Short mmCIF file of C-alpha atoms in Angstrom, two decimals:
data_model
loop_
_atom_site.label_atom_id
_atom_site.label_comp_id
_atom_site.label_asym_id
_atom_site.label_seq_id
_atom_site.Cartn_x
_atom_site.Cartn_y
_atom_site.Cartn_z
CA MET A 688 0.00 0.00 0.00
CA LEU A 689 2.79 2.41 0.96
CA LYS A 690 4.64 1.59 -2.25
CA MET A 691 1.51 2.31 -4.30
CA LEU A 692 1.03 5.67 -2.55
CA LYS A 693 4.63 6.64 -3.32
CA GLU A 694 4.14 5.67 -6.96
CA VAL A 695 0.93 7.72 -7.24
CA ASN A 696 2.56 10.80 -5.71
CA LYS A 697 5.52 10.81 -8.07
CA LYS A 698 3.51 13.26 -10.18
CA LYS A 699 0.37 15.36 -10.03
CA GLN A 700 -2.70 13.32 -10.87
CA MET A 701 -5.82 14.30 -12.83
CA LEU A 702 -4.49 17.65 -14.02
CA MET A 703 -6.79 17.75 -17.05
CA GLY A 704 -9.84 16.96 -14.95
CA ALA A 705 -8.91 19.68 -12.45
CA SER A 706 -8.46 22.19 -15.29
CA ILE A 707 -11.80 21.29 -16.86
CA LEU A 708 -13.51 21.51 -13.45
CA ARG A 709 -12.00 24.98 -13.00
CA ILE A 710 -13.47 26.13 -16.31
CA SER A 711 -16.85 24.53 -15.57
CA PHE A 712 -17.12 26.08 -12.11
CA GLY A 713 -15.91 29.43 -13.45
CA LEU A 714 -18.55 29.49 -16.18
CA LEU A 715 -21.28 28.52 -13.70
CA ILE A 716 -20.23 31.30 -11.32
CA LEU A 717 -20.23 33.82 -14.19
CA TYR A 718 -23.65 32.52 -15.24
CA PHE A 719 -24.87 33.04 -11.67
CA TYR A 720 -23.59 36.63 -11.61
CA LEU A 721 -24.74 37.67 -15.07
CA ILE A 722 -28.16 36.02 -15.30
CA HIS A 723 -29.21 38.11 -12.27
CA TYR A 724 -27.18 41.19 -13.17
CA SER A 725 -30.11 43.53 -13.84
CA GLN A 726 -31.75 42.47 -10.53
CA ARG A 727 -28.57 42.53 -8.42
CA TYR A 728 -29.73 45.38 -6.17
CA PHE A 729 -32.96 43.59 -5.29
CA LEU A 730 -31.38 40.15 -4.77
CA TRP A 731 -28.16 41.13 -2.97
CA GLY A 732 -28.19 44.89 -2.44
CA PRO A 733 -28.13 46.46 1.04
CA GLN A 734 -31.74 47.64 0.67
CA GLY A 735 -32.95 44.67 -1.35
CA MET A 736 -34.66 41.37 -0.66
CA ILE A 737 -32.69 40.87 2.57
CA GLN A 738 -31.96 44.18 4.30
CA HIS A 739 -28.38 44.78 5.42
CA LYS A 740 -29.28 44.71 9.14
CA ASP A 741 -31.18 41.43 8.68
CA PHE A 742 -28.19 40.05 6.78
CA LEU A 743 -25.87 40.90 9.69
CA THR A 744 -28.24 39.16 12.10
CA GLU A 745 -28.28 36.07 9.89
CA LEU A 746 -24.47 36.02 9.74
CA SER A 747 -24.16 36.27 13.52
CA LEU A 748 -26.51 33.30 13.97
CA SER A 749 -24.74 31.13 11.38
CA SER A 750 -21.16 32.25 12.27
CA LYS A 751 -20.52 33.03 8.61
CA ILE A 752 -18.56 35.90 7.11
CA SER A 753 -19.07 37.78 3.85
CA LEU A 754 -17.46 40.71 2.07
CA TYR A 755 -20.94 42.22 1.72
CA GLN A 756 -21.32 42.65 5.50
CA PHE A 757 -18.81 45.47 5.94
CA SER A 758 -20.88 48.32 4.50
CA ASP A 759 -24.48 49.12 3.59
CA SER A 760 -23.34 51.50 0.85
CA VAL A 761 -24.63 50.82 -2.66
CA ALA A 762 -21.30 51.99 -4.08
CA TYR A 763 -19.44 49.48 -1.89
CA PHE A 764 -21.83 46.74 -3.02
CA ASP A 765 -21.18 47.58 -6.69
CA VAL A 766 -17.41 47.46 -6.20
CA ILE A 767 -17.48 44.08 -4.45
CA PHE A 768 -20.01 42.63 -6.91
CA HIS A 769 -18.01 43.61 -9.99
CA LEU A 770 -14.72 42.53 -8.43
CA GLY A 771 -16.39 39.16 -7.92
CA ILE A 772 -17.20 38.98 -11.64
CA LEU A 773 -13.60 39.86 -12.49
CA ALA A 774 -12.26 37.22 -10.10
CA ALA A 775 -14.57 34.58 -11.63
CA LEU A 776 -13.45 35.55 -15.14
CA LEU A 777 -9.74 35.30 -14.26
CA PHE A 778 -10.41 32.00 -12.48
CA THR A 779 -12.13 30.64 -15.60
CA LEU A 780 -9.27 31.75 -17.85
CA GLY A 781 -6.72 30.20 -15.49
CA PHE A 782 -4.63 33.24 -14.60
CA LYS A 783 -2.31 33.24 -11.57
CA GLY A 784 -3.48 29.82 -10.41
CA ARG A 785 -3.75 29.49 -6.65
CA ILE A 786 -3.83 33.23 -5.92
CA ILE A 787 -6.89 33.82 -8.09
CA SER A 788 -8.43 30.55 -6.84
CA ILE A 789 -8.31 31.86 -3.27
CA ILE A 790 -9.66 35.29 -4.27
CA ASN A 791 -12.45 33.73 -6.33
CA PHE A 792 -13.37 31.43 -3.43
CA ILE A 793 -13.71 34.41 -1.09
CA PHE A 794 -15.92 36.36 -3.50
CA THR A 795 -18.03 33.31 -4.41
CA TRP A 796 -18.53 32.39 -0.75
CA SER A 797 -19.54 35.98 -0.05
CA ILE A 798 -22.17 36.23 -2.81
CA PHE A 799 -23.63 32.81 -1.95
CA SER A 800 -23.85 33.80 1.73
CA ARG A 801 -25.56 37.11 0.90
CA ASN A 802 -28.85 35.48 -0.10
CA GLY A 803 -29.33 31.75 0.34
CA VAL A 804 -33.03 31.86 -0.52
CA ILE A 805 -32.43 31.89 -4.28
CA LEU A 806 -29.84 29.07 -4.30
CA ASP A 807 -30.67 25.54 -5.45
CA GLY A 808 -28.22 23.42 -3.43
CA GLY A 809 -25.43 23.13 -5.97
CA ASP A 810 -23.71 26.04 -4.25
CA ASN A 811 -22.99 23.91 -1.16
CA ILE A 812 -20.81 21.33 -2.89
CA MET A 813 -19.29 24.02 -5.11
CA ARG A 814 -18.16 26.06 -2.11
CA ILE A 815 -16.49 23.05 -0.50
CA LEU A 816 -14.72 21.97 -3.70
CA LEU A 817 -13.60 25.52 -4.47
CA LEU A 818 -11.88 25.52 -1.08
CA TYR A 819 -10.05 22.27 -1.90
CA LEU A 820 -9.10 23.56 -5.36
CA CYS A 821 -7.30 26.52 -3.77
CA VAL A 822 -4.32 24.21 -3.14
CA ALA A 823 -4.65 22.15 -6.32
CA ASP A 824 -2.99 22.83 -9.66
CA THR A 825 -6.00 23.77 -11.81
CA THR A 826 -4.13 25.71 -14.51
CA ALA A 827 -1.91 22.97 -15.96
CA TYR A 828 -4.12 22.84 -19.08
CA PHE A 829 -6.47 25.17 -20.97
CA SER A 830 -5.30 28.30 -19.16
CA ILE A 831 -3.35 31.52 -19.53
CA ASP A 832 -0.80 30.18 -17.04
CA SER A 833 -0.13 27.06 -19.12
CA TYR A 834 0.17 29.19 -22.27
CA LEU A 835 2.71 31.51 -20.63
CA LYS A 836 4.64 28.55 -19.21
CA LYS A 837 4.73 26.86 -22.61
CA LYS A 838 5.88 30.06 -24.27
CA LYS A 839 8.60 30.61 -21.66
CA GLY A 840 9.86 27.06 -22.00
CA PRO A 841 11.04 24.62 -19.34
CA THR A 842 12.72 26.27 -16.38
CA PHE A 843 14.72 24.89 -13.49
CA ASP A 844 15.21 26.74 -10.25
CA PRO A 845 18.31 25.36 -8.49
CA GLY A 846 17.01 26.85 -5.25
CA THR A 847 13.94 24.61 -5.30
CA LYS A 848 14.46 21.52 -3.18
CA ALA A 849 13.20 18.11 -4.22
CA SER A 850 11.22 17.94 -0.98
CA ALA A 851 9.40 21.16 -1.91
CA VAL A 852 8.44 19.69 -5.30
CA LYS A 853 7.15 16.52 -3.64
CA TYR A 854 5.21 18.67 -1.18
CA ARG A 855 3.41 20.36 -4.09
CA TYR A 856 2.60 16.98 -5.61
CA TYR A 857 1.22 15.70 -2.29
CA LEU A 858 -0.83 18.86 -1.77
CA HIS A 859 -2.38 18.73 -5.25
CA ASN A 860 -3.15 15.02 -5.09
CA LEU A 861 -4.60 15.37 -1.59
CA ALA A 862 -6.89 18.19 -2.81
CA ILE A 863 -8.13 16.06 -5.72
CA LEU A 864 -8.69 13.12 -3.38
CA ALA A 865 -10.61 15.38 -0.99
CA CYS A 866 -12.89 16.50 -3.85
CA ILE A 867 -13.62 12.90 -4.86
CA VAL A 868 -14.22 11.77 -1.27
CA GLN A 869 -16.50 14.77 -0.66
CA VAL A 870 -18.74 14.13 -3.65
CA SER A 871 -18.77 10.39 -2.86
CA MET A 872 -19.98 11.11 0.67
CA VAL A 873 -22.66 13.43 -0.69
CA TYR A 874 -24.07 10.68 -2.91
CA LEU A 875 -23.69 7.94 -0.30
CA THR A 876 -25.43 9.84 2.51
CA SER A 877 -28.12 11.11 0.13
CA GLY A 878 -28.75 7.58 -1.13
CA LEU A 879 -28.86 6.08 2.38
CA HIS A 880 -31.31 8.73 3.59
CA LYS A 881 -33.52 8.00 0.58
CA ALA A 882 -33.31 4.26 1.22
CA MET A 883 -34.64 4.81 4.75
CA GLY A 884 -37.60 6.83 3.49
CA GLU A 885 -40.96 5.12 3.05
CA LEU A 886 -41.78 6.93 -0.20
CA TRP A 887 -38.50 5.84 -1.78
CA GLN A 888 -38.98 2.27 -0.56
CA LYS A 889 -42.42 2.16 -2.18
CA GLY A 890 -41.14 3.85 -5.33
CA THR A 891 -43.62 6.74 -5.10
CA ALA A 892 -41.12 9.49 -4.20
CA LEU A 893 -40.84 10.86 -7.75
CA TYR A 894 -44.63 11.12 -7.98
CA TYR A 895 -44.76 13.39 -4.92
CA ILE A 896 -41.74 15.40 -6.05
CA LEU A 897 -43.58 16.18 -9.28
CA GLN A 898 -46.47 17.66 -7.25
CA VAL A 899 -44.23 20.50 -6.00
CA GLY A 900 -44.94 23.41 -8.35
CA GLU A 901 -41.60 25.16 -7.77
CA TYR A 902 -39.61 22.11 -8.90
CA THR A 903 -41.41 20.74 -11.90
CA HIS A 904 -42.73 21.64 -15.32
CA PRO A 905 -46.40 20.94 -16.14
CA PHE A 906 -45.49 19.37 -19.49
CA PHE A 907 -43.06 16.82 -18.03
CA ARG A 908 -45.28 16.22 -15.00
CA ASP A 909 -48.25 15.31 -17.18
CA LEU A 910 -46.03 13.26 -19.49
CA ILE A 911 -44.46 11.18 -16.72
CA HIS A 912 -47.69 10.69 -14.77
CA GLY A 913 -48.84 8.27 -17.44
CA PHE A 914 -45.88 5.96 -16.82
CA GLU A 915 -46.17 4.66 -13.25
CA ILE A 916 -43.61 1.92 -13.85
CA ALA A 917 -41.09 4.47 -15.10
CA MET A 918 -41.51 6.55 -11.93
CA VAL A 919 -41.02 3.51 -9.71
CA LEU A 920 -37.94 2.38 -11.63
CA GLY A 921 -36.62 5.95 -11.62
CA ALA A 922 -36.89 6.12 -7.82
CA TYR A 923 -35.07 2.81 -7.33
CA PHE A 924 -32.47 3.75 -9.96
CA THR A 925 -31.72 7.01 -8.12
CA VAL A 926 -31.15 5.25 -4.80
CA LEU A 927 -29.04 2.51 -6.40
CA VAL A 928 -26.82 4.97 -8.27
CA GLN A 929 -26.21 7.17 -5.24
CA VAL A 930 -25.49 4.37 -2.76
CA SER A 931 -23.21 2.44 -5.11
CA PHE A 932 -21.36 5.48 -6.50
CA PRO A 933 -18.37 5.51 -4.07
CA PHE A 934 -17.77 1.77 -4.43
CA LEU A 935 -17.95 1.76 -8.23
CA LEU A 936 -15.07 4.26 -8.38
CA PHE A 937 -12.54 1.64 -7.25
CA ASN A 938 -12.58 -0.08 -10.65
CA ARG A 939 -11.97 1.69 -13.95
CA ARG A 940 -14.77 -0.04 -15.84
CA THR A 941 -17.36 0.31 -13.08
CA LYS A 942 -16.27 3.94 -12.69
CA TYR A 943 -17.65 4.64 -16.16
CA VAL A 944 -20.94 3.02 -15.10
CA ALA A 945 -21.08 5.25 -12.01
CA MET A 946 -20.36 8.37 -14.06
CA ALA A 947 -22.96 7.46 -16.69
CA GLY A 948 -25.56 6.76 -14.00
CA VAL A 949 -24.96 10.03 -12.15
CA ILE A 950 -24.87 12.11 -15.33
CA SER A 951 -28.12 10.59 -16.64
CA MET A 952 -29.73 11.16 -13.22
CA HIS A 953 -28.77 14.84 -13.19
CA VAL A 954 -29.82 15.34 -16.81
CA GLY A 955 -33.24 14.07 -15.74
CA ILE A 956 -33.27 16.44 -12.75
CA ALA A 957 -32.36 19.37 -15.01
CA ILE A 958 -35.11 18.61 -17.53
CA VAL A 959 -37.94 17.48 -15.26
CA MET A 960 -37.31 19.59 -12.15
CA GLY A 961 -35.69 22.59 -13.85
CA LEU A 962 -32.66 22.61 -11.50
CA ILE A 963 -30.27 23.42 -14.31
CA SER A 964 -27.40 25.05 -12.42
CA PHE A 965 -27.50 22.37 -9.70
CA SER A 966 -27.35 19.59 -12.28
CA ALA A 967 -24.63 21.37 -14.25
CA THR A 968 -22.56 21.66 -11.06
CA MET A 969 -22.88 17.97 -10.23
CA ILE A 970 -22.19 16.88 -13.81
CA SER A 971 -19.11 19.12 -13.92
CA ILE A 972 -17.69 17.34 -10.88
CA GLN A 973 -17.86 14.04 -12.76
CA LEU A 974 -15.29 15.42 -15.21
CA LEU A 975 -12.73 15.33 -12.40
CA LEU A 976 -12.92 11.54 -12.17
CA LEU A 977 -11.13 10.80 -15.46
CA THR A 978 -7.35 10.50 -15.40
CA ASP A 979 -5.06 12.37 -17.78
CA GLY A 980 -4.45 9.13 -19.66
CA GLU A 981 -8.18 8.60 -20.12
CA TYR A 982 -8.59 12.14 -21.43
CA ARG A 983 -5.78 11.57 -23.93
CA MET A 984 -7.40 8.33 -25.03
CA LEU A 985 -10.73 10.14 -25.42
CA ASN A 986 -9.02 12.87 -27.43
CA SER A 987 -7.46 10.23 -29.69
CA MET A 988 -10.87 8.62 -30.23
CA LEU A 989 -12.44 11.98 -31.10
CA ARG A 990 -9.64 12.68 -33.57
CA THR A 991 -10.23 9.30 -35.22
CA TRP A 992 -13.97 9.92 -35.47
CA ARG A 993 -13.37 13.41 -36.80
CA SER A 994 -11.02 12.08 -39.48
CA ARG A 995 -13.59 9.52 -40.55
CA ILE A 996 -16.34 12.14 -40.69
CA GLN A 997 -14.09 14.50 -42.65
CA ALA A 998 -13.21 11.71 -45.06
CA LEU A 999 -16.91 10.92 -45.51
CA ILE A 1000 -17.76 14.60 -46.03
CA GLY A 1001 -14.80 14.94 -48.39
CA LYS A 1002 -16.13 12.16 -50.60
CA LYS A 1003 -19.51 13.89 -50.79
CA ARG A 1004 -17.89 17.22 -51.59
CA GLU A 1005 -16.02 15.73 -54.54
CA SER A 1006 -19.32 15.22 -56.29
CA SER A 1007 -20.82 18.53 -55.20
CA VAL A 1008 -20.00 22.22 -55.31
CA PRO A 1009 -17.10 22.96 -52.92
CA PRO A 1010 -17.98 25.20 -49.96
CA GLN A 1011 -17.03 28.84 -50.13
CA ALA A 1012 -15.16 30.57 -47.34
CA THR A 1013 -17.14 33.16 -45.40
CA ALA A 1014 -14.10 34.78 -43.80
CA ILE A 1015 -10.37 35.32 -44.34
CA VAL A 1016 -7.94 35.37 -41.41
CA LEU A 1017 -5.00 37.72 -41.93
CA TYR A 1018 -2.11 36.51 -39.80
CA ASP A 1019 1.58 37.32 -39.28
CA SER A 1020 3.68 34.74 -41.15
CA TRP A 1021 6.83 36.12 -39.46
CA CYS A 1022 5.49 35.02 -36.07
CA PRO A 1023 6.11 31.30 -35.30
CA LEU A 1024 3.37 31.25 -32.66
CA CYS A 1025 0.89 32.84 -35.08
CA THR A 1026 1.78 30.33 -37.79
CA GLY A 1027 1.27 27.45 -35.38
CA SER A 1028 -2.07 28.89 -34.29
CA ILE A 1029 -3.19 29.20 -37.91
CA ASN A 1030 -2.32 25.54 -38.52
CA ASN A 1031 -4.52 24.62 -35.56
CA ILE A 1032 -7.32 26.84 -36.86
CA LYS A 1033 -7.19 24.99 -40.19
CA LYS A 1034 -7.60 21.69 -38.36
CA LEU A 1035 -10.57 23.02 -36.39
CA ASP A 1036 -12.24 24.47 -39.49
CA TRP A 1037 -14.32 21.34 -40.06
CA PHE A 1038 -16.69 23.03 -42.49
CA GLY A 1039 -14.05 24.77 -44.59
CA VAL A 1040 -15.49 28.26 -44.06
CA MET A 1041 -12.21 30.07 -43.28
CA ASP A 1042 -9.34 31.00 -45.57
CA VAL A 1043 -6.01 32.33 -44.32
CA ALA A 1044 -3.55 34.82 -45.77
CA SER A 1045 -0.38 36.48 -44.52
CA PHE A 1046 -0.59 40.26 -44.15
CA ARG A 1047 3.14 40.37 -44.94
CA ASP A 1048 2.02 40.11 -48.55
CA GLU A 1049 1.56 43.77 -49.59
CA GLU A 1050 -1.13 42.84 -52.11
CA VAL A 1051 -3.28 41.43 -49.30
CA LEU A 1052 -3.17 44.68 -47.32
CA SER A 1053 -3.96 46.84 -50.31
CA LYS A 1054 -6.80 44.55 -51.35
CA TYR A 1055 -8.56 44.87 -48.00
CA HIS A 1056 -7.47 48.47 -47.27
CA ILE A 1057 -5.57 47.71 -44.06
CA SER A 1058 -2.50 49.66 -42.99
CA PRO A 1059 0.69 47.66 -42.17
CA GLU A 1060 0.78 49.23 -38.70
CA ASP A 1061 -2.76 48.08 -37.85
CA ALA A 1062 -2.13 44.61 -39.28
CA GLU A 1063 1.05 44.21 -37.24
CA LYS A 1064 -0.66 45.35 -34.04
CA ARG A 1065 -3.67 43.02 -34.24
CA MET A 1066 -4.80 40.01 -36.23
CA HIS A 1067 -7.53 40.99 -38.71
CA MET A 1068 -10.38 38.95 -40.12
CA VAL A 1069 -12.33 39.87 -43.23
CA LEU A 1070 -16.00 38.85 -43.04
CA LEU A 1071 -16.87 38.38 -46.70
CA LYS A 1072 -20.65 38.11 -46.38
CA LYS A 1073 -20.95 41.16 -44.12
CA GLY A 1074 -18.38 43.13 -46.08
CA LYS A 1075 -16.50 44.32 -43.00
CA THR A 1076 -13.24 43.70 -41.17
CA VAL A 1077 -12.76 42.97 -37.45
CA ASN A 1078 -9.55 42.77 -35.46
CA GLY A 1079 -8.02 41.63 -32.19
CA ILE A 1080 -10.34 39.88 -29.76
CA HIS A 1081 -13.21 40.24 -32.23
CA SER A 1082 -11.21 38.16 -34.73
CA LEU A 1083 -10.85 35.41 -32.12
CA ILE A 1084 -14.60 35.55 -31.47
CA GLU A 1085 -15.39 35.13 -35.18
CA ILE A 1086 -12.92 32.22 -35.41
CA ALA A 1087 -14.52 30.52 -32.40
CA LYS A 1088 -17.98 30.95 -33.95
CA ARG A 1089 -16.83 28.97 -37.00
CA ALA A 1090 -15.08 26.17 -35.06
CA PRO A 1091 -17.63 24.02 -33.15
CA ILE A 1092 -15.06 22.80 -30.64
CA LEU A 1093 -14.39 26.44 -29.62
CA TRP A 1094 -18.02 27.51 -29.22
CA TRP A 1095 -17.70 27.37 -25.42
CA GLY A 1096 -15.19 30.25 -25.61
CA VAL A 1097 -17.53 32.67 -27.42
CA PRO A 1098 -19.53 33.78 -24.32
CA VAL A 1099 -16.30 34.05 -22.30
CA MET A 1100 -14.72 36.37 -24.88
CA TYR A 1101 -17.91 38.41 -25.23
CA LEU A 1102 -17.89 38.82 -21.46
CA GLY A 1103 -14.29 40.04 -21.66
CA VAL A 1104 -15.30 42.59 -24.30
CA TRP A 1105 -18.27 43.69 -22.20
CA LEU A 1106 -16.01 44.23 -19.18
CA GLY A 1107 -13.56 46.21 -21.33
CA LEU A 1108 -10.77 43.66 -20.81
CA GLY A 1109 -10.94 41.54 -23.97
CA GLN A 1110 -9.01 43.82 -26.32
CA ARG A 1111 -6.53 44.78 -23.61
CA ILE A 1112 -5.69 41.17 -22.81
CA TYR A 1113 -5.32 40.43 -26.52
CA ASP A 1114 -3.01 43.43 -27.02
CA PHE A 1115 -0.93 42.38 -24.01
CA PHE A 1116 -0.07 39.03 -25.57
CA ALA A 1117 0.07 40.21 -29.19
CA SER A 1118 2.59 42.94 -28.37
CA ARG A 1119 4.92 40.36 -26.83
CA ARG A 1120 5.01 37.86 -29.66
CA THR A 1121 8.31 36.88 -31.29
CA ILE A 1122 8.84 37.99 -34.90
CA ILE A 1123 11.43 36.39 -37.19
CA PRO A 1124 11.72 38.41 -40.44
CA GLN A 1125 11.92 36.38 -43.63
CA GLY A 1126 13.96 37.39 -46.64
CA GLN A 1127 15.78 40.13 -44.71
CA CYS A 1128 18.88 38.27 -43.58
CA GLN A 1129 22.34 39.61 -44.40
CA GLY A 1130 24.92 36.89 -44.70
CA ASN A 1131 24.34 34.46 -41.87
CA VAL A 1132 22.78 37.04 -39.54
CA CYS A 1133 19.04 37.77 -39.10
CA ARG A 1134 17.70 40.41 -36.74
CA ILE A 1135 14.98 39.16 -34.37
CA GLU A 1136 12.58 41.69 -32.89
CA GLN A 1137 10.71 41.14 -29.65
CA LYS A 1138 7.17 42.48 -29.96
#
């Protein structure tokens, strides 16, 4: 057992799952902030649904603390509320790892504590897991931190002791284990409590749940009422899935069964009961259970399926009119990073709706009436159907719209634009790209500019 523990802790485990969970939680927190944005003063304001003095009384009784307790000023509320949105955005993008994780946890805890009446239960497990994730490495993949680390290249700090590195591994792995144990205990205790209930034993629990107007939709209620057997089986299935969940995780194959059972259960809860954010939270946690190797295997399978689909579509296109591009991406062919990104964009352009061209070609700039200075500052994209040109973060948005696998990033980038940060963040990275001029070398020497 001790040998196995040492082997497991030789590296950080489940980095991809932790990164995906970070993004999922971040998007859910942003959704929570923004869907109620126009009603924020009523729901959380000092003179809103719960008056500030009543809020302080509630905190004293529950021994909780919140950033919203320190002032009854509307201006103070606005500052804290919008800082919370910014923290959630940076957390989603994976910037400054543990520091932002701690800050986001504080703001999320504070907003959840401000008004518990409107919450659906998913906030409880999210708060606990966000605390654990403060010491986990959640930015190893799909993050600004990982991008900057990759750009900087491998580094070695001689002052870092091997024991300190091991300590980080232990801390990360312990945090991931704590998350898994926590969610397992939630399902186990929930399942055992259901199993002790008379309504669940008789299989009539779902029938009575559907009678609660706040947690059901008339269409689905009337639809399901005609299938008594389905309601009975659904009740027993729920108890079985929840009680067996922790034990099924000990085997890789049964783990998939547990994940499929829990996900299908929460999809049903989202559709029938309308608890969308709760179900999304619980489904997101399931993404933590896959190892990095399993994610790589899944990625390989998706690539294989995509290749087969592309080959099938390609055969059909040979006998039909080829698709026409709806946009042209103007990139910097002197920038190795830009060239690599363009190659990836070509792979993600499954429908063949994007063409690419280097703005270093003078004919390209004159054709689309773009100055060399503007082209060098920001990537441009010509929208052929609309007859206009966009640049910077707006180019990335248009690219994401045309690549199905990047659709999740569209609302995140729009949020960045809305907050006034999107273009600034883009300019920050674009101005620091490496440029290697082509065709301007003298002898064996080429000048390299740092942008």
